[in-house]
Amino acid sequence: MTEVLNTLMVASLLGGIFCKVSQEVEPIRKY
């Protein structure tokens, strides 16, 4: 179970980072 929890934590962290990066990149793409 610990491996599954670690995977979920890593996935959530990557998801959060991806969301932040996409939000920062969106305005740049519009130009």
GROMACS .gro file of C-alpha atoms in nm:
model
   31
    1MET     CA    1   0.000   0.000   0.000
    2THR     CA    2   0.288   0.237   0.070
    3GLU     CA    3   0.401   0.211  -0.293
    4VAL     CA    4   0.053   0.303  -0.412
    5LEU     CA    5   0.037   0.600  -0.174
    6ASN     CA    6   0.380   0.718  -0.288
    7THR     CA    7   0.271   0.690  -0.652
    8LEU     CA    8  -0.045   0.890  -0.580
    9MET     CA    9   0.155   1.159  -0.399
   10VAL     CA   10   0.403   1.186  -0.686
   11ALA     CA   11   0.118   1.195  -0.940
   12SER     CA   12  -0.059   1.472  -0.747
   13LEU     CA   13   0.264   1.670  -0.719
   14LEU     CA   14   0.331   1.636  -1.092
   15GLY     CA   15  -0.031   1.731  -1.164
   16GLY     CA   16  -0.003   2.044  -0.950
   17ILE     CA   17   0.324   2.146  -1.116
   18PHE     CA   18   0.178   2.081  -1.461
   19CYS     CA   19  -0.127   2.296  -1.378
   20LYS     CA   20   0.093   2.582  -1.256
   21VAL     CA   21   0.317   2.564  -1.563
   22SER     CA   22   0.021   2.547  -1.803
   23GLN     CA   23  -0.139   2.850  -1.635
   24GLU     CA   24   0.187   3.046  -1.667
   25VAL     CA   25   0.239   2.940  -2.030
   26GLU     CA   26  -0.119   3.010  -2.146
   27PRO     CA   27  -0.082   3.393  -2.165
   28ILE     CA   28   0.243   3.352  -2.360
   29ARG     CA   29   0.072   3.133  -2.622
   30LYS     CA   30  -0.195   3.396  -2.688
   31TYR     CA   31   0.061   3.646  -2.817
   0.00000   0.00000   0.00000
